[in-house]
Coordinates of C-alpha atoms in Angstrom, one line a residue:
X1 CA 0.0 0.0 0.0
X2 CA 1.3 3.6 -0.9
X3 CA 1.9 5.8 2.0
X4 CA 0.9 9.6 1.5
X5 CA 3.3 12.1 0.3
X6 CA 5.8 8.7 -1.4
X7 CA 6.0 10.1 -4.7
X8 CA 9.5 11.1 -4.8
X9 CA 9.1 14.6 -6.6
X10 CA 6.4 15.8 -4.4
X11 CA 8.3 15.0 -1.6
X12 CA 11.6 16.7 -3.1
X13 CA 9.2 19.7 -4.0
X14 CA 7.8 19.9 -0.2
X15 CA 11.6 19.9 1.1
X16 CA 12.3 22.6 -1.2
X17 CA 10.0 24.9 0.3
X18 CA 10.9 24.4 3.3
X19 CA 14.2 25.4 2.3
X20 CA 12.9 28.5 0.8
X21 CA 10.5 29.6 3.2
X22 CA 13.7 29.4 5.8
X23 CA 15.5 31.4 3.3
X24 CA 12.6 33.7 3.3
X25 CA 12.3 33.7 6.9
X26 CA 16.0 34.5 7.6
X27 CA 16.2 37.5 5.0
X28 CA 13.5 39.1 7.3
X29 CA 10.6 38.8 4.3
X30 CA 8.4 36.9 6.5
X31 CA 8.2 36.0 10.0
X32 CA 7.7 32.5 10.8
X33 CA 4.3 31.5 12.2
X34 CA 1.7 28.8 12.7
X35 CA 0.7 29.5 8.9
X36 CA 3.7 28.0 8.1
X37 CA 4.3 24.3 10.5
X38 CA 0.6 23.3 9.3
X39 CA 2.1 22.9 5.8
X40 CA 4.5 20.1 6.5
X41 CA 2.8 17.9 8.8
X42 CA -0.1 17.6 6.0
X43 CA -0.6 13.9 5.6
X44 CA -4.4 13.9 5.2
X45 CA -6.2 11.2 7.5
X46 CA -4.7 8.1 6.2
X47 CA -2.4 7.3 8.8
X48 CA -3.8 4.5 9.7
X49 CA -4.1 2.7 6.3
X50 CA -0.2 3.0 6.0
X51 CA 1.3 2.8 9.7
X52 CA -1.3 1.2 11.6
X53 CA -1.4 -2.7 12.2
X54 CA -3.9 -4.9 10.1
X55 CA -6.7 -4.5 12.2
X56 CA -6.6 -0.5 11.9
X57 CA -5.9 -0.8 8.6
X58 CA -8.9 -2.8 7.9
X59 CA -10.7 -1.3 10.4
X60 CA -9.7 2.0 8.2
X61 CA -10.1 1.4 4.6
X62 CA -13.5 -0.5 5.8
X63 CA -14.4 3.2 6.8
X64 CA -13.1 4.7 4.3
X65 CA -15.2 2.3 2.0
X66 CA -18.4 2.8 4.2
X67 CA -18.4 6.9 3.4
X68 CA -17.8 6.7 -0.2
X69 CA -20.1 4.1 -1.1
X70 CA -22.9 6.6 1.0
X71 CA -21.7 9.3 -1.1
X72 CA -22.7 7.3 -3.8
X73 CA -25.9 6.5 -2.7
X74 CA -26.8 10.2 -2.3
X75 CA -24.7 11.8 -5.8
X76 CA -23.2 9.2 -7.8
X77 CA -19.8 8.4 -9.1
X78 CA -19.1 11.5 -9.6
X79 CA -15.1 11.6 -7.4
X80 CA -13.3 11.9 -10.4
X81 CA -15.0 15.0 -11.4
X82 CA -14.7 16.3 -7.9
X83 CA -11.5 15.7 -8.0
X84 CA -11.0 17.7 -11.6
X85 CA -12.5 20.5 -9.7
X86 CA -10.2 20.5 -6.9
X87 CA -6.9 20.1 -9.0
X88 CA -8.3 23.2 -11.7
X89 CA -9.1 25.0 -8.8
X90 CA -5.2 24.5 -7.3
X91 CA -4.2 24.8 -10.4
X92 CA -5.9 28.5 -10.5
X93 CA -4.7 29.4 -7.9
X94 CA -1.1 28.4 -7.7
X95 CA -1.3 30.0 -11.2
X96 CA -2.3 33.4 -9.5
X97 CA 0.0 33.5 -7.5
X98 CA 3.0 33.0 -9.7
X99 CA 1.5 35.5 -11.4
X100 CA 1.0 38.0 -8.3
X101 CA 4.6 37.2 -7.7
X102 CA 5.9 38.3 -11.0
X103 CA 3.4 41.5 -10.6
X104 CA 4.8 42.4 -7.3
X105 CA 8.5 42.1 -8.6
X106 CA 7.9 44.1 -11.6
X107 CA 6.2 46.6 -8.9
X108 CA 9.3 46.9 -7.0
X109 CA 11.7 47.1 -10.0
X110 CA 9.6 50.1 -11.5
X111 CA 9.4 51.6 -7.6
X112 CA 13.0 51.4 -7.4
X113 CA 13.9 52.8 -10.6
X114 CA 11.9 55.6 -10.2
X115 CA 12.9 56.4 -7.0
X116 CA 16.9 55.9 -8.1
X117 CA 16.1 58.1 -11.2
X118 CA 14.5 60.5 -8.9
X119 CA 17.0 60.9 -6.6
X120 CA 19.9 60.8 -9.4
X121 CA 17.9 63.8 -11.0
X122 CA 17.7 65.9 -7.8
X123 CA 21.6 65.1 -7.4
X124 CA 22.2 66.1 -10.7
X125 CA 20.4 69.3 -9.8
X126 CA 22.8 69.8 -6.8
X127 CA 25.4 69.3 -8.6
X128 CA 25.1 71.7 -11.7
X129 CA 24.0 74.2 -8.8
X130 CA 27.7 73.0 -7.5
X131 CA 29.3 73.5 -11.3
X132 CA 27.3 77.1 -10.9
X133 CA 29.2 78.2 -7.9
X134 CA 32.6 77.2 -9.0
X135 CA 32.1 78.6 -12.3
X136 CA 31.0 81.9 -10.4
X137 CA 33.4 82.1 -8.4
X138 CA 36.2 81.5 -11.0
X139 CA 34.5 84.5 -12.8
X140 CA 34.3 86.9 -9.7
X141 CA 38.4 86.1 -9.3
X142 CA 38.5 87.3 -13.5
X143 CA 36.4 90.4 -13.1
X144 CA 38.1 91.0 -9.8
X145 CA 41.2 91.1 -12.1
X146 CA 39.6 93.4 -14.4
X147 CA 38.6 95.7 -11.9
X148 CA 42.4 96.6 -10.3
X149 CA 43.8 96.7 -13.8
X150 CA 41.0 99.6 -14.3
X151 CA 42.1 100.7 -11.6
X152 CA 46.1 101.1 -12.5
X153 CA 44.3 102.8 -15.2
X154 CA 42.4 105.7 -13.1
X155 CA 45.4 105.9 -10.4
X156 CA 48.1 106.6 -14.0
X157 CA 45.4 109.2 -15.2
X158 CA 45.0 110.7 -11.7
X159 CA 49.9 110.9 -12.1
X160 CA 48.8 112.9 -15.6
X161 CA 45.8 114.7 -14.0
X162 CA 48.1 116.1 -11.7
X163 CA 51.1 117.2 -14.1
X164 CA 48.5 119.6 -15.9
X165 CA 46.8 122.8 -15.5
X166 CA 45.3 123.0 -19.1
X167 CA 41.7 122.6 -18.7
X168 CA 41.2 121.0 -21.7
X169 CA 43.7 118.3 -20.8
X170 CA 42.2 118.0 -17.5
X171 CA 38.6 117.8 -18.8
X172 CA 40.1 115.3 -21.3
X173 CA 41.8 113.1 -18.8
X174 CA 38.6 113.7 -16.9
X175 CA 36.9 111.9 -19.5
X176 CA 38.9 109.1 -19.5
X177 CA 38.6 108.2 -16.2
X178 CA 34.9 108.4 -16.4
X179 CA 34.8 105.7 -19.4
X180 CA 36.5 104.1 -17.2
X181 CA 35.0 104.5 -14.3
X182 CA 31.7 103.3 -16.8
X183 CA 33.6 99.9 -17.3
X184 CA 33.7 99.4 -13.9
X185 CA 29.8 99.7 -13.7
X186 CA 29.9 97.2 -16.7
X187 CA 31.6 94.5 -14.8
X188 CA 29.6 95.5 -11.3
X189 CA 26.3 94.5 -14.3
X190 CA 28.0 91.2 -14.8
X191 CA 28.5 90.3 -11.7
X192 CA 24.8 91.2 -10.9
X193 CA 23.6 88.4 -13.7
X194 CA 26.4 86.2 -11.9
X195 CA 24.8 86.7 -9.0
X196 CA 21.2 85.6 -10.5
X197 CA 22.7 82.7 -12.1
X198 CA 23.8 81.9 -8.5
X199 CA 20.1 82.9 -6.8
X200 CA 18.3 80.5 -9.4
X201 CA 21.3 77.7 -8.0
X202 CA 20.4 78.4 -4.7
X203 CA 16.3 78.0 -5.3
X204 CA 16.7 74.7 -7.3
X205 CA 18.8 73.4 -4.6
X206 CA 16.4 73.8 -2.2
X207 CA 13.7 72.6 -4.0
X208 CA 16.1 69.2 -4.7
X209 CA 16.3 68.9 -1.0
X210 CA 12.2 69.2 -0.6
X211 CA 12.1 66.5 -3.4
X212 CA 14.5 64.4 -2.0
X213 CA 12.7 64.2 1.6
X214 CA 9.4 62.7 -0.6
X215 CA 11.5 60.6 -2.6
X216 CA 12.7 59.1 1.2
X217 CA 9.2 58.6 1.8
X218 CA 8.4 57.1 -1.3
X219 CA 11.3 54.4 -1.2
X220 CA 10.1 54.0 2.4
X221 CA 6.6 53.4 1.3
X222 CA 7.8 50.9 -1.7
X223 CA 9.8 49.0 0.9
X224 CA 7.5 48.4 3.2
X225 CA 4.5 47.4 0.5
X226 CA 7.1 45.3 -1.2
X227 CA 7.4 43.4 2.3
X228 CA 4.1 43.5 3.1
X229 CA 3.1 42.0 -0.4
X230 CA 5.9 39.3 0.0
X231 CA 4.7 38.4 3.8
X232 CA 0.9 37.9 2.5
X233 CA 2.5 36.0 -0.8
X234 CA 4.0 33.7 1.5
X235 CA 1.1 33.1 3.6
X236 CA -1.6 32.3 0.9
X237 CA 1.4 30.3 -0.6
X238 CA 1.7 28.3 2.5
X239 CA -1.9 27.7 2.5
X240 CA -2.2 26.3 -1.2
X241 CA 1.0 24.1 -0.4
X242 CA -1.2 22.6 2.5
X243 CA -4.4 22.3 0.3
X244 CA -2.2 20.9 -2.2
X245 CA -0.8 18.5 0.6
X246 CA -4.2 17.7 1.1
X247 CA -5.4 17.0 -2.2
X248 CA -2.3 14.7 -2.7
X249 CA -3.3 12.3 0.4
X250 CA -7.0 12.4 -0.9
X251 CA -5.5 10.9 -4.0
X252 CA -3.6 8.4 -2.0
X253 CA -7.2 7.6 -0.2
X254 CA -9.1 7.5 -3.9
X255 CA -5.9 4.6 -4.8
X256 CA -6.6 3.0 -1.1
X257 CA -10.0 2.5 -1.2
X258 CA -10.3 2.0 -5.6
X259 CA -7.8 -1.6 -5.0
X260 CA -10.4 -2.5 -1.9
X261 CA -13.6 -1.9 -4.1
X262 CA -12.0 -4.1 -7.0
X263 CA -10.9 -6.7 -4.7
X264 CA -15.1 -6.3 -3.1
X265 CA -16.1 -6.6 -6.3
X266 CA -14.5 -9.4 -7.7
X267 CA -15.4 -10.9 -4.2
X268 CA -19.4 -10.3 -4.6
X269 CA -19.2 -11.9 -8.1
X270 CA -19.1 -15.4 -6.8
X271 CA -22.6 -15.0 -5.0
X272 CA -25.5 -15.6 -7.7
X273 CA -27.6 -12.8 -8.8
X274 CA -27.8 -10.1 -6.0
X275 CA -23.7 -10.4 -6.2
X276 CA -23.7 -9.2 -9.6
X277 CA -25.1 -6.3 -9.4
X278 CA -23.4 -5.4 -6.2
X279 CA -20.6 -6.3 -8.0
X280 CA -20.9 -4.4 -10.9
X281 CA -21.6 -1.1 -8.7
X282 CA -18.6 -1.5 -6.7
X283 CA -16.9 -2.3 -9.9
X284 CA -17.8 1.1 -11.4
X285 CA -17.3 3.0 -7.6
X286 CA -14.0 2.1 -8.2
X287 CA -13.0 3.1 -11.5
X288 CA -14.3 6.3 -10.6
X289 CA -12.1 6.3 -7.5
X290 CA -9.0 5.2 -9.2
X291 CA -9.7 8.2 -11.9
X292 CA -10.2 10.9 -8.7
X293 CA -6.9 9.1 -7.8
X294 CA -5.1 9.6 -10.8
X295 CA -6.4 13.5 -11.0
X296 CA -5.6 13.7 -7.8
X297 CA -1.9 12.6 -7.3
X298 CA -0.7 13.9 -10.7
X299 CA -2.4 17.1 -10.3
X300 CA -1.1 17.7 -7.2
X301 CA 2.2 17.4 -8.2
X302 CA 1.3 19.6 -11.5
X303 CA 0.5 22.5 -9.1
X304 CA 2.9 22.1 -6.1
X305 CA 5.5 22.8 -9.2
X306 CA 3.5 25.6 -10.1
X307 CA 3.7 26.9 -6.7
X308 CA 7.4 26.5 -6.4
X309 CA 7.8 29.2 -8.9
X310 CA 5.7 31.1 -7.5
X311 CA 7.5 30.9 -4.0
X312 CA 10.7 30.3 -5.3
X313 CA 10.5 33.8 -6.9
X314 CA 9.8 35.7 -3.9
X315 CA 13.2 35.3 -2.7
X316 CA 13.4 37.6 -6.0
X317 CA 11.4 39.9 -4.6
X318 CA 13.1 39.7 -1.2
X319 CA 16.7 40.1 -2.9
X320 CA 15.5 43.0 -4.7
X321 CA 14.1 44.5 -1.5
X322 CA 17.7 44.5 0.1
X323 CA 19.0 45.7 -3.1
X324 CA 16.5 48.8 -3.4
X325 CA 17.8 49.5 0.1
X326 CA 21.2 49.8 -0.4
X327 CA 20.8 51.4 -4.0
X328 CA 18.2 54.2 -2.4
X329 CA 21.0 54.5 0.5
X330 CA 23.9 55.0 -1.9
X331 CA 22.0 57.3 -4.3
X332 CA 21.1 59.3 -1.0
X333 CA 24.6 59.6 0.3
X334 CA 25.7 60.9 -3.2
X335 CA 23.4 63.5 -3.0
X336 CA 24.2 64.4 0.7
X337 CA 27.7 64.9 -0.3
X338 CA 26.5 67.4 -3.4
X339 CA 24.6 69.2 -0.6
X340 CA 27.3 69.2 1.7
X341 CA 29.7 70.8 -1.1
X342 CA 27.1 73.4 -1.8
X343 CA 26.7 74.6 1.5
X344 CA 30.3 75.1 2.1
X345 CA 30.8 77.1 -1.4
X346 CA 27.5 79.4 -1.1
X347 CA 28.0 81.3 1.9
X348 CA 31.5 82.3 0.5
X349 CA 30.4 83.1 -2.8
X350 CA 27.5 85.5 -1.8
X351 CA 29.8 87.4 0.4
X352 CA 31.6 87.7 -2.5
X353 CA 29.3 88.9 -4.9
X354 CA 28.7 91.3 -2.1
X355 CA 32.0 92.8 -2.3
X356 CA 30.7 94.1 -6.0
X357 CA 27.4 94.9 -5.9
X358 CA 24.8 97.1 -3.6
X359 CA 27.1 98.1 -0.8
X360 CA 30.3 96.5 -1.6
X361 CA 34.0 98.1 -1.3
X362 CA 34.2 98.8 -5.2
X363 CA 30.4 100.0 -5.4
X364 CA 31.2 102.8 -2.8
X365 CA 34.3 103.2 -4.5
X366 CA 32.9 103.8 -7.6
X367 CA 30.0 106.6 -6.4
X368 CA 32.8 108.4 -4.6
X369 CA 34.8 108.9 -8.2
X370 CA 31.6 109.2 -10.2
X371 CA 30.6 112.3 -7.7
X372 CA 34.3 113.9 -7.9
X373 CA 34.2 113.3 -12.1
X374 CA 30.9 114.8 -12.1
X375 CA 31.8 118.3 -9.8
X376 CA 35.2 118.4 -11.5
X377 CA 34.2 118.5 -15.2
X378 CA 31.6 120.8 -13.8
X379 CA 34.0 123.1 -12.4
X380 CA 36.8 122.7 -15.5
X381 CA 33.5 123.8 -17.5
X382 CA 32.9 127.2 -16.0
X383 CA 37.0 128.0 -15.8
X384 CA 36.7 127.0 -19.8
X385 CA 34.1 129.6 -19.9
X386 CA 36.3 132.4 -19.0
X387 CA 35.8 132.1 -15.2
X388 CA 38.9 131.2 -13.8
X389 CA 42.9 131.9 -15.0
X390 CA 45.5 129.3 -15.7
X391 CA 48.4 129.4 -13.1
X392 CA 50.7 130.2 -15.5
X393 CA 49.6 133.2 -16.4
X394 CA 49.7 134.4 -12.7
X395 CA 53.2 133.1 -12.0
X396 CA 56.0 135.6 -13.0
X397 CA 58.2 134.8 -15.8
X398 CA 61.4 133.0 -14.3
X399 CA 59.6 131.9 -11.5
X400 CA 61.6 128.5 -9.6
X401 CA 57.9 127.1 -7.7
X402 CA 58.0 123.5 -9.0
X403 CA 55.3 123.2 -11.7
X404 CA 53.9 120.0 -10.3
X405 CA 53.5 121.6 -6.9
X406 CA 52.3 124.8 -8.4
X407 CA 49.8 122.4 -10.1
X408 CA 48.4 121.2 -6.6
X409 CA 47.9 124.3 -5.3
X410 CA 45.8 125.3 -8.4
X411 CA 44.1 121.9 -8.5
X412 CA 43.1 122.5 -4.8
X413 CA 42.4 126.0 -5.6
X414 CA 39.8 125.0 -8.4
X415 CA 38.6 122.0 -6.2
X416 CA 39.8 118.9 -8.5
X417 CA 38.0 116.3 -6.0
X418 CA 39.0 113.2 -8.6
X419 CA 42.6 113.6 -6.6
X420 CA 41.1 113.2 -3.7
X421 CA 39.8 110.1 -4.4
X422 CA 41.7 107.4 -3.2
X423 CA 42.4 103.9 -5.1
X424 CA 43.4 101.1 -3.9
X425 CA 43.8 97.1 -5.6
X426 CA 40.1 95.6 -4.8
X427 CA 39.9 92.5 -3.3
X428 CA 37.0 90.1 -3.0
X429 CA 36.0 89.4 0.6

């Protein structure tokens, strides 16, 4: 007699899954629970006909014979096409949930490549903010170079401003260092679009850091649904197993109690005409149970292979579940380290810009000269009118007064402010 659960595969099958729900187990997926020790101790309620002595067994198969042949008083011989029902419905089901497996994977592979490409993005935000700030402060170094060599300029034309007492050549030199006082304003411009270019940075960093604290919630979300879906997975996985454990010792039964009707049968056909037909109906009850044994036992097997997919490939799902942790947790730690980067270039930078524009040493610098230009060539325009004398004319002929310090005296005397204005090489703060 066939004890339940001999056929070699199934068993190889069943020890599989126990291996893999272990695996599942231990990788945190799933925790272990009653759900999951009712599946292996499945052996249907045919111990008796296979470890019991003869008496049990007897005493068992007689009552196994007993129940089927009152089923078949009351619907028939219709086991075989119970058991077709039970095996398609296994066979559904094991099939859904390969299927939900596959769904659930594919889930977690789109959640985690959205959430990497997410995070990626935002970094890549960062760091073209980060390429920004170098690039601006590079610039602010050039225009800072610009600036003094302007400056050289002015403090040369101040050297020629004072060796003359020719209005003209003062209001010419004059001039001068207004155009190029007005390239001066023309960098100061620059470095005001600089600065925007650095503002706009700034704004689509922060934004990249709000994104980034939803994209953490997001992969936090996606983890935990992808462990929650794997957990339930498991558990109606572990429950078809037993069904399927089930359905296999039903079939064993169907086999058990099939050989006993034919051997009934053949018994009943030695007694004259009541043992016929007695014989004929147990002859039939049997076929039909050796067919629901059949359906049963290979079917069984059919969809506890199914369901080893199934299983088997939520260790997929829990590999990919340690891997979308570590991938979110790298992608996160790049990003950190953009952020970190940015926050020790911005501060510097915007006190930098600050040294050119609104307030900053060259801005004040600049409205200081613009105001002296402006009231010089003001006054050189009313001496050029007739106003004023040149020196010398009022200095006799032979006369040993240095020219440059007579020059001085007259460019205090006709208030030159532009000497007064003091230059100096313009360094960024």
């Amino acid at each position: 007699m066939t004890k339940v659960g001999s056929n070699s595969e199934y068993q190889a099958l069943i020890s599989q899954l126990q291996g893999t729900f272990g695996q599942l187990s231990s990788m945190g997926a799933i925790k272990g629970g009653s759900y999951l020790n009712s599946v292996w101790g499945v052996a249907g309620n045919v111990e008796a006909l296979v470890d019991g002595d003869e008496s049990q067994k007897s005493s068992a198969i007689q009552g196994l014979i007993n129940n089927v042949l009152s089923i078949v008083e009351k619907l028939g011989n219709q086991e075989a096409a119970r058991a077709r029902k039970e095996v398609k419905d296994g066979e559904k089901a094991a099939q859904q949930l390969s299927e939900d497996q596959k769904q659930a994977l594919t889930e977690l592979n789109n959640g985690l490549e959205e959430i990497g490409n997410d995070i990626e993005n935002q970094g890549s935000i960062v760091d073209t903010a980060n390429g920004t700030i170098d690039a601006s402060q590079a610039e602010l170094i050039e225009k800072q170079e610009k600036i003094n060599d302007i400056i050289k300029q002015i403090q040369q034309k101040q050297q020629e401003l004072i060796q003359t007492t020719d209005p003209e050549k003062q209001k010419a030199i004059l001039t001068e260092i207004q155009g190029l006082s007005g390239q001066i304003a023309v960098i100061v411009a620059e470095v005001e679009t600089i600065q925007t270019k650095v503002q706009a940075a700034a704004v689509s960093v922060e934004q990249a850091v709000v994104e980034i604290e939803t994209a953490k919630g997001n992969a936090v979300e996606i983890q935990e649904n992808g462990t929650l879906k794997v957990t339930e997975l498991a558990q109606q996985g572990a429950q078809e197993v037993a069904e399927t454990s089930q359905t296999q010792a039903a079939g064993v039964q169907n086999g058990v109690v099939a050989k006993a009707l034919e051997a009934q049968a053949a018994a009943s056909n030695f007694i004259p005409v009541a043992g016929g037909a007695a014989s004929a109906k147990l002859s039939q009850t049997a076929v039909d149970q050796e067919m629901a044994s059949g359906v049963r036992t290979a079917g069984a097997l059919g969809n506890l292979r199914t369901l080893m997919q199934g299983i088997g490939g939520l260790t997929e799902n829990t590999n990919l579940l340690v891997t979308f942790q570590n991938a979110i947790g790298s992608a996160l730690d790049v990003f950190d380290r953009y952020v970190g980067d940015y926050n020790t270039k911005i501060e510097p930078l915007i006190t930098s810009i600050g040294s050119f524009v609104g307030d900053g040493d060259i801005a004040v610098t600049k409205s200081e000269l613009d105001s002296a230009l402006e009231a010089d060539l003001s006054n050189i325009e009313a001496r050029l009118s007739g106003e004023d004398s040149k020196p010398e004319e009022e200095a006799e002929e032979g006369s040993e007064e240095d020219p440059v310090e007579a020059a001085l005296k007259y460019a205090e005397a006709t208030s030159l402010y532009t000497l007064n204005v003091e230059l100096n090489p313009f360094e960024i703060v």
